[in-house]
JSON list of N, CA and C in Angstrom, two decimals:
[
{"chain": "M", "resi": 236, "resn": "UNK", "atom": "N", "xyz": [98.16, 94.91, 87.17]},
{"chain": "M", "resi": 236, "resn": "UNK", "atom": "CA", "xyz": [98.28, 95.10, 88.61]},
{"chain": "M", "resi": 236, "resn": "UNK", "atom": "C", "xyz": [97.43, 96.31, 89.00]},
{"chain": "M", "resi": 237, "resn": "UNK", "atom": "N", "xyz": [96.58, 96.12, 89.99]},
{"chain": "M", "resi": 237, "resn": "UNK", "atom": "CA", "xyz": [95.73, 97.23, 90.43]},
{"chain": "M", "resi": 237, "resn": "UNK", "atom": "C", "xyz": [96.59, 98.28, 91.12]},
{"chain": "M", "resi": 238, "resn": "UNK", "atom": "N", "xyz": [96.10, 99.48, 91.19]},
{"chain": "M", "resi": 238, "resn": "UNK", "atom": "CA", "xyz": [96.85, 100.58, 91.81]},
{"chain": "M", "resi": 238, "resn": "UNK", "atom": "C", "xyz": [97.14, 100.31, 93.28]},
{"chain": "M", "resi": 239, "resn": "UNK", "atom": "N", "xyz": [96.22, 99.68, 93.99]},
{"chain": "M", "resi": 239, "resn": "UNK", "atom": "CA", "xyz": [96.42, 99.40, 95.40]},
{"chain": "M", "resi": 239, "resn": "UNK", "atom": "C", "xyz": [97.53, 98.38, 95.62]},
{"chain": "M", "resi": 240, "resn": "UNK", "atom": "N", "xyz": [97.68, 97.44, 94.71]},
{"chain": "M", "resi": 240, "resn": "UNK", "atom": "CA", "xyz": [98.69, 96.40, 94.89]},
{"chain": "M", "resi": 240, "resn": "UNK", "atom": "C", "xyz": [100.12, 96.95, 94.82]},
{"chain": "M", "resi": 241, "resn": "UNK", "atom": "N", "xyz": [100.28, 98.17, 94.34]},
{"chain": "M", "resi": 241, "resn": "UNK", "atom": "CA", "xyz": [101.61, 98.80, 94.34]},
{"chain": "M", "resi": 241, "resn": "UNK", "atom": "C", "xyz": [102.15, 98.95, 95.75]},
{"chain": "M", "resi": 242, "resn": "UNK", "atom": "N", "xyz": [101.27, 99.01, 96.72]},
{"chain": "M", "resi": 242, "resn": "UNK", "atom": "CA", "xyz": [101.67, 99.26, 98.10]},
{"chain": "M", "resi": 242, "resn": "UNK", "atom": "C", "xyz": [101.76, 97.99, 98.93]},
{"chain": "M", "resi": 243, "resn": "UNK", "atom": "N", "xyz": [101.59, 96.83, 98.33]},
{"chain": "M", "resi": 243, "resn": "UNK", "atom": "CA", "xyz": [101.71, 95.56, 99.05]},
{"chain": "M", "resi": 243, "resn": "UNK", "atom": "C", "xyz": [103.17, 95.34, 99.45]},
{"chain": "M", "resi": 244, "resn": "UNK", "atom": "N", "xyz": [103.38, 94.62, 100.53]},
{"chain": "M", "resi": 244, "resn": "UNK", "atom": "CA", "xyz": [104.73, 94.41, 101.06]},
{"chain": "M", "resi": 244, "resn": "UNK", "atom": "C", "xyz": [105.67, 93.78, 100.04]},
{"chain": "M", "resi": 245, "resn": "UNK", "atom": "N", "xyz": [105.20, 92.84, 99.25]},
{"chain": "M", "resi": 245, "resn": "UNK", "atom": "CA", "xyz": [106.08, 92.18, 98.30]},
{"chain": "M", "resi": 245, "resn": "UNK", "atom": "C", "xyz": [106.53, 93.11, 97.17]},
{"chain": "M", "resi": 246, "resn": "UNK", "atom": "N", "xyz": [105.86, 94.24, 97.00]},
{"chain": "M", "resi": 246, "resn": "UNK", "atom": "CA", "xyz": [106.24, 95.20, 95.96]},
{"chain": "M", "resi": 246, "resn": "UNK", "atom": "C", "xyz": [107.07, 96.36, 96.48]},
{"chain": "M", "resi": 247, "resn": "UNK", "atom": "N", "xyz": [107.31, 96.39, 97.78]},
{"chain": "M", "resi": 247, "resn": "UNK", "atom": "CA", "xyz": [108.09, 97.48, 98.38]},
{"chain": "M", "resi": 247, "resn": "UNK", "atom": "C", "xyz": [109.58, 97.15, 98.29]},
{"chain": "M", "resi": 248, "resn": "UNK", "atom": "N", "xyz": [110.38, 98.19, 98.08]},
{"chain": "M", "resi": 248, "resn": "UNK", "atom": "CA", "xyz": [111.83, 98.01, 98.08]},
{"chain": "M", "resi": 248, "resn": "UNK", "atom": "C", "xyz": [112.27, 97.63, 99.49]},
{"chain": "M", "resi": 249, "resn": "UNK", "atom": "N", "xyz": [113.30, 96.79, 99.57]},
{"chain": "M", "resi": 249, "resn": "UNK", "atom": "CA", "xyz": [113.76, 96.31, 100.87]},
{"chain": "M", "resi": 249, "resn": "UNK", "atom": "C", "xyz": [114.50, 97.42, 101.62]},
{"chain": "M", "resi": 250, "resn": "UNK", "atom": "N", "xyz": [115.75, 97.23, 101.86]},
{"chain": "M", "resi": 250, "resn": "UNK", "atom": "CA", "xyz": [116.55, 98.18, 102.64]},
{"chain": "M", "resi": 250, "resn": "UNK", "atom": "C", "xyz": [116.86, 99.41, 101.80]},
{"chain": "M", "resi": 251, "resn": "UNK", "atom": "N", "xyz": [116.49, 100.58, 102.31]},
{"chain": "M", "resi": 251, "resn": "UNK", "atom": "CA", "xyz": [116.77, 101.84, 101.61]},
{"chain": "M", "resi": 251, "resn": "UNK", "atom": "C", "xyz": [117.33, 102.84, 102.59]},
{"chain": "M", "resi": 252, "resn": "UNK", "atom": "N", "xyz": [118.23, 103.68, 102.13]},
{"chain": "M", "resi": 252, "resn": "UNK", "atom": "CA", "xyz": [118.70, 104.82, 102.91]},
{"chain": "M", "resi": 252, "resn": "UNK", "atom": "C", "xyz": [118.47, 106.07, 102.08]},
{"chain": "M", "resi": 253, "resn": "UNK", "atom": "N", "xyz": [118.27, 107.18, 102.77]},
{"chain": "M", "resi": 253, "resn": "UNK", "atom": "CA", "xyz": [117.99, 108.43, 102.07]},
{"chain": "M", "resi": 253, "resn": "UNK", "atom": "C", "xyz": [118.53, 109.59, 102.88]},
{"chain": "M", "resi": 254, "resn": "UNK", "atom": "N", "xyz": [119.14, 110.56, 102.19]},
{"chain": "M", "resi": 254, "resn": "UNK", "atom": "CA", "xyz": [119.56, 111.79, 102.85]},
{"chain": "M", "resi": 254, "resn": "UNK", "atom": "C", "xyz": [118.37, 112.72, 102.94]},
{"chain": "M", "resi": 255, "resn": "UNK", "atom": "N", "xyz": [118.26, 113.41, 104.06]},
{"chain": "M", "resi": 255, "resn": "UNK", "atom": "CA", "xyz": [117.08, 114.23, 104.31]},
{"chain": "M", "resi": 255, "resn": "UNK", "atom": "C", "xyz": [117.51, 115.50, 105.04]},
{"chain": "M", "resi": 256, "resn": "UNK", "atom": "N", "xyz": [117.18, 116.66, 104.48]},
{"chain": "M", "resi": 256, "resn": "UNK", "atom": "CA", "xyz": [117.48, 117.94, 105.13]},
{"chain": "M", "resi": 256, "resn": "UNK", "atom": "C", "xyz": [116.37, 118.20, 106.13]},
{"chain": "M", "resi": 257, "resn": "UNK", "atom": "N", "xyz": [116.71, 118.12, 107.40]},
{"chain": "M", "resi": 257, "resn": "UNK", "atom": "CA", "xyz": [115.72, 118.32, 108.46]},
{"chain": "M", "resi": 257, "resn": "UNK", "atom": "C", "xyz": [115.36, 119.79, 108.58]},
{"chain": "M", "resi": 258, "resn": "UNK", "atom": "N", "xyz": [116.37, 120.65, 108.51]},
{"chain": "M", "resi": 258, "resn": "UNK", "atom": "CA", "xyz": [116.15, 122.09, 108.65]},
{"chain": "M", "resi": 258, "resn": "UNK", "atom": "C", "xyz": [117.30, 122.84, 107.99]},
{"chain": "M", "resi": 259, "resn": "UNK", "atom": "N", "xyz": [117.01, 123.99, 107.45]},
{"chain": "M", "resi": 259, "resn": "UNK", "atom": "CA", "xyz": [118.05, 124.84, 106.88]},
{"chain": "M", "resi": 259, "resn": "UNK", "atom": "C", "xyz": [118.86, 125.55, 107.97]},
{"chain": "M", "resi": 260, "resn": "UNK", "atom": "N", "xyz": [118.42, 125.46, 109.21]},
{"chain": "M", "resi": 260, "resn": "UNK", "atom": "CA", "xyz": [119.12, 126.12, 110.31]},
{"chain": "M", "resi": 260, "resn": "UNK", "atom": "C", "xyz": [120.43, 125.43, 110.66]},
{"chain": "M", "resi": 261, "resn": "UNK", "atom": "N", "xyz": [120.56, 124.13, 110.38]},
{"chain": "M", "resi": 261, "resn": "UNK", "atom": "CA", "xyz": [121.75, 123.37, 110.75]},
{"chain": "M", "resi": 261, "resn": "UNK", "atom": "C", "xyz": [122.65, 123.26, 109.53]},
{"chain": "M", "resi": 262, "resn": "UNK", "atom": "N", "xyz": [123.80, 123.94, 109.59]},
{"chain": "M", "resi": 262, "resn": "UNK", "atom": "CA", "xyz": [124.69, 123.99, 108.43]},
{"chain": "M", "resi": 262, "resn": "UNK", "atom": "C", "xyz": [126.05, 123.41, 108.77]},
{"chain": "M", "resi": 263, "resn": "UNK", "atom": "N", "xyz": [126.70, 122.84, 107.75]},
{"chain": "M", "resi": 263, "resn": "UNK", "atom": "CA", "xyz": [128.06, 122.33, 107.95]},
{"chain": "M", "resi": 263, "resn": "UNK", "atom": "C", "xyz": [129.05, 123.49, 107.83]},
{"chain": "M", "resi": 264, "resn": "UNK", "atom": "N", "xyz": [130.36, 123.19, 107.87]},
{"chain": "M", "resi": 264, "resn": "UNK", "atom": "CA", "xyz": [131.38, 124.23, 107.81]},
{"chain": "M", "resi": 264, "resn": "UNK", "atom": "C", "xyz": [131.34, 125.02, 106.52]},
{"chain": "M", "resi": 265, "resn": "UNK", "atom": "N", "xyz": [130.87, 124.43, 105.44]},
{"chain": "M", "resi": 265, "resn": "UNK", "atom": "CA", "xyz": [130.77, 125.11, 104.15]},
{"chain": "M", "resi": 265, "resn": "UNK", "atom": "C", "xyz": [129.52, 125.98, 104.04]},
{"chain": "M", "resi": 266, "resn": "UNK", "atom": "N", "xyz": [128.63, 125.90, 105.03]},
{"chain": "M", "resi": 266, "resn": "UNK", "atom": "CA", "xyz": [127.42, 126.70, 105.02]},
{"chain": "M", "resi": 266, "resn": "UNK", "atom": "C", "xyz": [126.24, 126.05, 104.33]},
{"chain": "M", "resi": 267, "resn": "UNK", "atom": "N", "xyz": [126.38, 124.79, 103.93]},
{"chain": "M", "resi": 267, "resn": "UNK", "atom": "CA", "xyz": [125.26, 124.09, 103.31]},
{"chain": "M", "resi": 267, "resn": "UNK", "atom": "C", "xyz": [124.47, 123.34, 104.37]},
{"chain": "M", "resi": 268, "resn": "UNK", "atom": "N", "xyz": [123.16, 123.23, 104.18]},
{"chain": "M", "resi": 268, "resn": "UNK", "atom": "CA", "xyz": [122.35, 122.52, 105.18]},
{"chain": "M", "resi": 268, "resn": "UNK", "atom": "C", "xyz": [122.85, 121.08, 105.38]},
{"chain": "M", "resi": 269, "resn": "UNK", "atom": "N", "xyz": [122.96, 120.68, 106.64]},
{"chain": "M", "resi": 269, "resn": "UNK", "atom": "CA", "xyz": [123.44, 119.34, 106.98]},
{"chain": "M", "resi": 269, "resn": "UNK", "atom": "C", "xyz": [122.31, 118.33, 106.75]},
{"chain": "M", "resi": 270, "resn": "UNK", "atom": "N", "xyz": [122.64, 117.27, 106.03]},
{"chain": "M", "resi": 270, "resn": "UNK", "atom": "CA", "xyz": [121.64, 116.23, 105.73]},
{"chain": "M", "resi": 270, "resn": "UNK", "atom": "C", "xyz": [121.73, 115.11, 106.76]},
{"chain": "M", "resi": 271, "resn": "UNK", "atom": "N", "xyz": [120.59, 114.68, 107.21]},
{"chain": "M", "resi": 271, "resn": "UNK", "atom": "CA", "xyz": [120.50, 113.49, 108.04]},
{"chain": "M", "resi": 271, "resn": "UNK", "atom": "C", "xyz": [120.39, 112.30, 107.10]},
{"chain": "M", "resi": 272, "resn": "UNK", "atom": "N", "xyz": [120.87, 111.14, 107.52]},
{"chain": "M", "resi": 272, "resn": "UNK", "atom": "CA", "xyz": [120.69, 109.93, 106.73]},
{"chain": "M", "resi": 272, "resn": "UNK", "atom": "C", "xyz": [119.74, 109.02, 107.50]},
{"chain": "M", "resi": 273, "resn": "UNK", "atom": "N", "xyz": [118.63, 108.68, 106.85]},
{"chain": "M", "resi": 273, "resn": "UNK", "atom": "CA", "xyz": [117.65, 107.81, 107.49]},
{"chain": "M", "resi": 273, "resn": "UNK", "atom": "C", "xyz": [117.54, 106.52, 106.68]},
{"chain": "M", "resi": 274, "resn": "UNK", "atom": "N", "xyz": [117.06, 105.49, 107.33]},
{"chain": "M", "resi": 274, "resn": "UNK", "atom": "CA", "xyz": [116.94, 104.19, 106.66]},
{"chain": "M", "resi": 274, "resn": "UNK", "atom": "C", "xyz": [115.57, 103.60, 106.90]},
{"chain": "M", "resi": 275, "resn": "UNK", "atom": "N", "xyz": [115.19, 102.72, 105.99]},
{"chain": "M", "resi": 275, "resn": "UNK", "atom": "CA", "xyz": [113.95, 101.98, 106.18]},
{"chain": "M", "resi": 275, "resn": "UNK", "atom": "C", "xyz": [114.22, 100.82, 107.13]},
{"chain": "M", "resi": 276, "resn": "UNK", "atom": "N", "xyz": [113.18, 100.22, 107.63]},
{"chain": "M", "resi": 276, "resn": "UNK", "atom": "CA", "xyz": [113.37, 99.06, 108.50]},
{"chain": "M", "resi": 276, "resn": "UNK", "atom": "C", "xyz": [112.30, 98.03, 108.18]},
{"chain": "M", "resi": 277, "resn": "UNK", "atom": "N", "xyz": [112.63, 96.81, 108.50]},
{"chain": "M", "resi": 277, "resn": "UNK", "atom": "CA", "xyz": [111.70, 95.71, 108.24]},
{"chain": "M", "resi": 277, "resn": "UNK", "atom": "C", "xyz": [110.62, 95.67, 109.33]},
{"chain": "M", "resi": 278, "resn": "UNK", "atom": "N", "xyz": [109.58, 94.96, 109.05]},
{"chain": "M", "resi": 278, "resn": "UNK", "atom": "CA", "xyz": [108.52, 94.80, 110.05]},
{"chain": "M", "resi": 278, "resn": "UNK", "atom": "C", "xyz": [109.04, 94.02, 111.26]},
{"chain": "M", "resi": 279, "resn": "UNK", "atom": "N", "xyz": [109.98, 93.10, 111.03]},
{"chain": "M", "resi": 279, "resn": "UNK", "atom": "CA", "xyz": [110.56, 92.35, 112.15]},
{"chain": "M", "resi": 279, "resn": "UNK", "atom": "C", "xyz": [111.30, 93.29, 113.10]},
{"chain": "M", "resi": 280, "resn": "UNK", "atom": "N", "xyz": [112.07, 94.25, 112.55]},
{"chain": "M", "resi": 280, "resn": "UNK", "atom": "CA", "xyz": [112.76, 95.23, 113.39]},
{"chain": "M", "resi": 280, "resn": "UNK", "atom": "C", "xyz": [111.75, 96.10, 114.13]},
{"chain": "M", "resi": 281, "resn": "UNK", "atom": "N", "xyz": [110.71, 96.53, 113.43]},
{"chain": "M", "resi": 281, "resn": "UNK", "atom": "CA", "xyz": [109.67, 97.35, 114.03]},
{"chain": "M", "resi": 281, "resn": "UNK", "atom": "C", "xyz": [108.99, 96.61, 115.18]},
{"chain": "M", "resi": 282, "resn": "UNK", "atom": "N", "xyz": [108.69, 95.34, 114.96]},
{"chain": "M", "resi": 282, "resn": "UNK", "atom": "CA", "xyz": [108.03, 94.55, 116.00]},
{"chain": "M", "resi": 282, "resn": "UNK", "atom": "C", "xyz": [108.93, 94.36, 117.22]},
{"chain": "M", "resi": 283, "resn": "UNK", "atom": "N", "xyz": [110.22, 94.19, 116.99]},
{"chain": "M", "resi": 283, "resn": "UNK", "atom": "CA", "xyz": [111.17, 94.05, 118.11]},
{"chain": "M", "resi": 283, "resn": "UNK", "atom": "C", "xyz": [111.22, 95.35, 118.92]},
{"chain": "M", "resi": 284, "resn": "UNK", "atom": "N", "xyz": [111.21, 96.47, 118.26]},
{"chain": "M", "resi": 284, "resn": "UNK", "atom": "CA", "xyz": [111.22, 97.77, 118.95]},
{"chain": "M", "resi": 284, "resn": "UNK", "atom": "C", "xyz": [109.92, 97.94, 119.72]},
{"chain": "M", "resi": 285, "resn": "UNK", "atom": "N", "xyz": [108.79, 97.60, 119.10]},
{"chain": "M", "resi": 285, "resn": "UNK", "atom": "CA", "xyz": [107.50, 97.70, 119.79]},
{"chain": "M", "resi": 285, "resn": "UNK", "atom": "C", "xyz": [107.48, 96.80, 121.02]},
{"chain": "M", "resi": 286, "resn": "UNK", "atom": "N", "xyz": [107.99, 95.58, 120.89]},
{"chain": "M", "resi": 286, "resn": "UNK", "atom": "CA", "xyz": [108.02, 94.64, 122.01]},
{"chain": "M", "resi": 286, "resn": "UNK", "atom": "C", "xyz": [108.88, 95.18, 123.15]},
{"chain": "M", "resi": 287, "resn": "UNK", "atom": "N", "xyz": [110.00, 95.84, 122.80]},
{"chain": "M", "resi": 287, "resn": "UNK", "atom": "CA", "xyz": [110.89, 96.36, 123.85]},
{"chain": "M", "resi": 287, "resn": "UNK", "atom": "C", "xyz": [110.27, 97.55, 124.58]},
{"chain": "M", "resi": 288, "resn": "UNK", "atom": "N", "xyz": [109.27, 98.20, 123.97]},
{"chain": "M", "resi": 288, "resn": "UNK", "atom": "CA", "xyz": [108.60, 99.34, 124.60]},
{"chain": "M", "resi": 288, "resn": "UNK", "atom": "C", "xyz": [107.28, 98.92, 125.26]},
{"chain": "M", "resi": 289, "resn": "UNK", "atom": "N", "xyz": [107.03, 97.63, 125.35]},
{"chain": "M", "resi": 289, "resn": "UNK", "atom": "CA", "xyz": [105.78, 97.12, 125.92]},
{"chain": "M", "resi": 289, "resn": "UNK", "atom": "C", "xyz": [106.05, 96.47, 127.27]},
{"chain": "M", "resi": 290, "resn": "UNK", "atom": "N", "xyz": [105.23, 96.79, 128.23]},
{"chain": "M", "resi": 290, "resn": "UNK", "atom": "CA", "xyz": [105.33, 96.24, 129.58]},
{"chain": "M", "resi": 290, "resn": "UNK", "atom": "C", "xyz": [104.00, 95.63, 129.97]},
{"chain": "M", "resi": 291, "resn": "UNK", "atom": "N", "xyz": [104.04, 94.68, 130.87]},
{"chain": "M", "resi": 291, "resn": "UNK", "atom": "CA", "xyz": [102.81, 94.13, 131.44]},
{"chain": "M", "resi": 291, "resn": "UNK", "atom": "C", "xyz": [102.41, 94.99, 132.63]},
{"chain": "M", "resi": 292, "resn": "UNK", "atom": "N", "xyz": [101.19, 95.47, 132.62]},
{"chain": "M", "resi": 292, "resn": "UNK", "atom": "CA", "xyz": [100.67, 96.28, 133.72]},
{"chain": "M", "resi": 292, "resn": "UNK", "atom": "C", "xyz": [99.42, 95.64, 134.27]},
{"chain": "M", "resi": 293, "resn": "UNK", "atom": "N", "xyz": [99.11, 95.96, 135.51]},
{"chain": "M", "resi": 293, "resn": "UNK", "atom": "CA", "xyz": [97.94, 95.39, 136.14]},
{"chain": "M", "resi": 293, "resn": "UNK", "atom": "C", "xyz": [96.68, 96.04, 135.57]},
{"chain": "M", "resi": 294, "resn": "UNK", "atom": "N", "xyz": [95.79, 95.21, 135.06]},
{"chain": "M", "resi": 294, "resn": "UNK", "atom": "CA", "xyz": [94.53, 95.69, 134.50]},
{"chain": "M", "resi": 294, "resn": "UNK", "atom": "C", "xyz": [93.39, 95.43, 135.44]},
{"chain": "M", "resi": 295, "resn": "UNK", "atom": "N", "xyz": [92.19, 95.33, 134.88]},
{"chain": "M", "resi": 295, "resn": "UNK", "atom": "CA", "xyz": [91.00, 95.07, 135.69]},
{"chain": "M", "resi": 295, "resn": "UNK", "atom": "C", "xyz": [91.10, 93.68, 136.30]},
{"chain": "M", "resi": 296, "resn": "UNK", "atom": "N", "xyz": [90.58, 93.55, 137.51]},
{"chain": "M", "resi": 296, "resn": "UNK", "atom": "CA", "xyz": [90.54, 92.28, 138.25]},
{"chain": "M", "resi": 296, "resn": "UNK", "atom": "C", "xyz": [91.93, 91.70, 138.48]},
{"chain": "M", "resi": 297, "resn": "UNK", "atom": "N", "xyz": [92.96, 92.54, 138.46]},
{"chain": "M", "resi": 297, "resn": "UNK", "atom": "CA", "xyz": [94.31, 92.09, 138.76]},
{"chain": "M", "resi": 297, "resn": "UNK", "atom": "C", "xyz": [95.00, 91.34, 137.63]},
{"chain": "M", "resi": 298, "resn": "UNK", "atom": "N", "xyz": [94.40, 91.28, 136.47]},
{"chain": "M", "resi": 298, "resn": "UNK", "atom": "CA", "xyz": [95.04, 90.58, 135.34]},
{"chain": "M", "resi": 298, "resn": "UNK", "atom": "C", "xyz": [96.12, 91.47, 134.74]},
{"chain": "M", "resi": 299, "resn": "UNK", "atom": "N", "xyz": [97.14, 90.86, 134.19]},
{"chain": "M", "resi": 299, "resn": "UNK", "atom": "CA", "xyz": [98.23, 91.59, 133.54]},
{"chain": "M", "resi": 299, "resn": "UNK", "atom": "C", "xyz": [97.89, 91.77, 132.07]},
{"chain": "M", "resi": 300, "resn": "UNK", "atom": "N", "xyz": [97.99, 93.00, 131.60]},
{"chain": "M", "resi": 300, "resn": "UNK", "atom": "CA", "xyz": [97.73, 93.29, 130.19]},
{"chain": "M", "resi": 300, "resn": "UNK", "atom": "C", "xyz": [98.93, 94.04, 129.61]},
{"chain": "M", "resi": 301, "resn": "UNK", "atom": "N", "xyz": [99.27, 93.76, 128.34]},
{"chain": "M", "resi": 301, "resn": "UNK", "atom": "CA", "xyz": [100.40, 94.48, 127.74]},
{"chain": "M", "resi": 301, "resn": "UNK", "atom": "C", "xyz": [100.03, 95.93, 127.43]},
{"chain": "M", "resi": 302, "resn": "UNK", "atom": "N", "xyz": [100.96, 96.83, 127.70]},
{"chain": "M", "resi": 302, "resn": "UNK", "atom": "CA", "xyz": [100.75, 98.24, 127.40]},
{"chain": "M", "resi": 302, "resn": "UNK", "atom": "C", "xyz": [102.03, 98.80, 126.79]},
{"chain": "M", "resi": 303, "resn": "UNK", "atom": "N", "xyz": [101.89, 99.39, 125.61]},
{"chain": "M", "resi": 303, "resn": "UNK", "atom": "CA", "xyz": [103.04, 99.96, 124.91]},
{"chain": "M", "resi": 303, "resn": "UNK", "atom": "C", "xyz": [103.14, 101.44, 125.22]},
{"chain": "M", "resi": 304, "resn": "UNK", "atom": "N", "xyz": [104.33, 101.88, 125.62]},
{"chain": "M", "resi": 304, "resn": "UNK", "atom": "CA", "xyz": [104.57, 103.29, 125.88]},
{"chain": "M", "resi": 304, "resn": "UNK", "atom": "C", "xyz": [104.83, 103.98, 124.54]},
{"chain": "M", "resi": 305, "resn": "UNK", "atom": "N", "xyz": [103.92, 104.87, 124.10]},
{"chain": "M", "resi": 305, "resn": "UNK", "atom": "CA", "xyz": [104.12, 105.51, 122.80]},
{"chain": "M", "resi": 305, "resn": "UNK", "atom": "C", "xyz": [105.38, 106.36, 122.73]},
{"chain": "M", "resi": 306, "resn": "UNK", "atom": "N", "xyz": [105.73, 107.02, 123.83]},
{"chain": "M", "resi": 306, "resn": "UNK", "atom": "CA", "xyz": [106.94, 107.85, 123.85]},
{"chain": "M", "resi": 306, "resn": "UNK", "atom": "C", "xyz": [108.19, 107.00, 123.70]},
{"chain": "M", "resi": 307, "resn": "UNK", "atom": "N", "xyz": [108.26, 105.91, 124.44]},
{"chain": "M", "resi": 307, "resn": "UNK", "atom": "CA", "xyz": [109.42, 105.02, 124.37]},
{"chain": "M", "resi": 307, "resn": "UNK", "atom": "C", "xyz": [109.52, 104.36, 122.99]},
{"chain": "M", "resi": 308, "resn": "UNK", "atom": "N", "xyz": [108.37, 103.94, 122.46]},
{"chain": "M", "resi": 308, "resn": "UNK", "atom": "CA", "xyz": [108.35, 103.31, 121.15]},
{"chain": "M", "resi": 308, "resn": "UNK", "atom": "C", "xyz": [108.85, 104.27, 120.07]},
{"chain": "M", "resi": 309, "resn": "UNK", "atom": "N", "xyz": [108.33, 105.49, 120.05]},
{"chain": "M", "resi": 309, "resn": "UNK", "atom": "CA", "xyz": [108.73, 106.47, 119.04]},
{"chain": "M", "resi": 309, "resn": "UNK", "atom": "C", "xyz": [110.20, 106.84, 119.18]},
{"chain": "M", "resi": 310, "resn": "UNK", "atom": "N", "xyz": [110.69, 107.00, 120.40]},
{"chain": "M", "resi": 310, "resn": "UNK", "atom": "CA", "xyz": [112.10, 107.35, 120.60]},
{"chain": "M", "resi": 310, "resn": "UNK", "atom": "C", "xyz": [113.00, 106.24, 120.07]},
{"chain": "M", "resi": 311, "resn": "UNK", "atom": "N", "xyz": [112.68, 104.99, 120.37]},
{"chain": "M", "resi": 311, "resn": "UNK", "atom": "CA", "xyz": [113.48, 103.87, 119.89]},
{"chain": "M", "resi": 311, "resn": "UNK", "atom": "C", "xyz": [113.38, 103.72, 118.38]},
{"chain": "M", "resi": 312, "resn": "UNK", "atom": "N", "xyz": [112.22, 103.99, 117.83]},
{"chain": "M", "resi": 312, "resn": "UNK", "atom": "CA", "xyz": [112.03, 103.91, 116.38]},
{"chain": "M", "resi": 312, "resn": "UNK", "atom": "C", "xyz": [112.88, 104.96, 115.66]},
{"chain": "M", "resi": 313, "resn": "UNK", "atom": "N", "xyz": [112.90, 106.16, 116.17]},
{"chain": "M", "resi": 313, "resn": "UNK", "atom": "CA", "xyz": [113.70, 107.23, 115.57]},
{"chain": "M", "resi": 313, "resn": "UNK", "atom": "C", "xyz": [115.19, 106.91, 115.67]},
{"chain": "M", "resi": 314, "resn": "UNK", "atom": "N", "xyz": [115.64, 106.48, 116.83]},
{"chain": "M", "resi": 314, "resn": "UNK", "atom": "CA", "xyz": [117.06, 106.15, 117.00]},
{"chain": "M", "resi": 314, "resn": "UNK", "atom": "C", "xyz": [117.49, 105.03, 116.06]},
{"chain": "M", "resi": 315, "resn": "UNK", "atom": "N", "xyz": [116.63, 104.03, 115.87]},
{"chain": "M", "resi": 315, "resn": "UNK", "atom": "CA", "xyz": [116.96, 102.92, 114.98]},
{"chain": "M", "resi": 315, "resn": "UNK", "atom": "C", "xyz": [116.91, 103.32, 113.51]},
{"chain": "M", "resi": 316, "resn": "UNK", "atom": "N", "xyz": [116.13, 104.33, 113.16]},
{"chain": "M", "resi": 316, "resn": "UNK", "atom": "CA", "xyz": [115.95, 104.73, 111.77]},
{"chain": "M", "resi": 316, "resn": "UNK", "atom": "C", "xyz": [116.98, 105.76, 111.30]},
{"chain": "M", "resi": 317, "resn": "UNK", "atom": "N", "xyz": [117.56, 106.51, 112.21]},
{"chain": "M", "resi": 317, "resn": "UNK", "atom": "CA", "xyz": [118.50, 107.57, 111.85]},
{"chain": "M", "resi": 317, "resn": "UNK", "atom": "C", "xyz": [119.93, 107.01, 111.88]},
{"chain": "M", "resi": 318, "resn": "UNK", "atom": "N", "xyz": [120.60, 107.07, 110.73]},
{"chain": "M", "resi": 318, "resn": "UNK", "atom": "CA", "xyz": [121.98, 106.60, 110.65]},
{"chain": "M", "resi": 318, "resn": "UNK", "atom": "C", "xyz": [122.94, 107.75, 111.02]},
{"chain": "M", "resi": 319, "resn": "UNK", "atom": "N", "xyz": [122.67, 108.94, 110.45]},
{"chain": "M", "resi": 319, "resn": "UNK", "atom": "CA", "xyz": [123.49, 110.10, 110.75]},
{"chain": "M", "resi": 319, "resn": "UNK", "atom": "C", "xyz": [122.57, 111.28, 110.99]},
{"chain": "M", "resi": 320, "resn": "UNK", "atom": "N", "xyz": [122.75, 112.01, 112.05]},
{"chain": "M", "resi": 320, "resn": "UNK", "atom": "CA", "xyz": [123.77, 111.88, 113.07]},
{"chain": "M", "resi": 320, "resn": "UNK", "atom": "C", "xyz": [123.50, 110.69, 113.98]},
{"chain": "M", "resi": 321, "resn": "UNK", "atom": "N", "xyz": [124.52, 110.20, 114.60]},
{"chain": "M", "resi": 321, "resn": "UNK", "atom": "CA", "xyz": [124.40, 109.03, 115.47]},
{"chain": "M", "resi": 321, "resn": "UNK", "atom": "C", "xyz": [123.69, 109.45, 116.76]},
{"chain": "M", "resi": 322, "resn": "UNK", "atom": "N", "xyz": [122.42, 109.13, 116.85]},
{"chain": "M", "resi": 322, "resn": "UNK", "atom": "CA", "xyz": [121.63, 109.51, 118.01]},
{"chain": "M", "resi": 322, "resn": "UNK", "atom": "C", "xyz": [121.89, 108.57, 119.17]}
]
């Protein structure tokens, strides 16, 4: 298997969750840094989020063209990816 094929979709692990320390500034009652729990998502979930952040806007000559709001897309992507804390 070539090195590049390691990154093909069929070789990627499916659903994964991982604890992640965002910052040492946020501590629990015991004084240890609070871990966020994040999860992976499928391309189908990603596409649904992208579609929900896309609107038809008037383009040249009055035609409607799809336009994705990067701010809305990223906000929805983060909310869907973070399990804890519940955003």
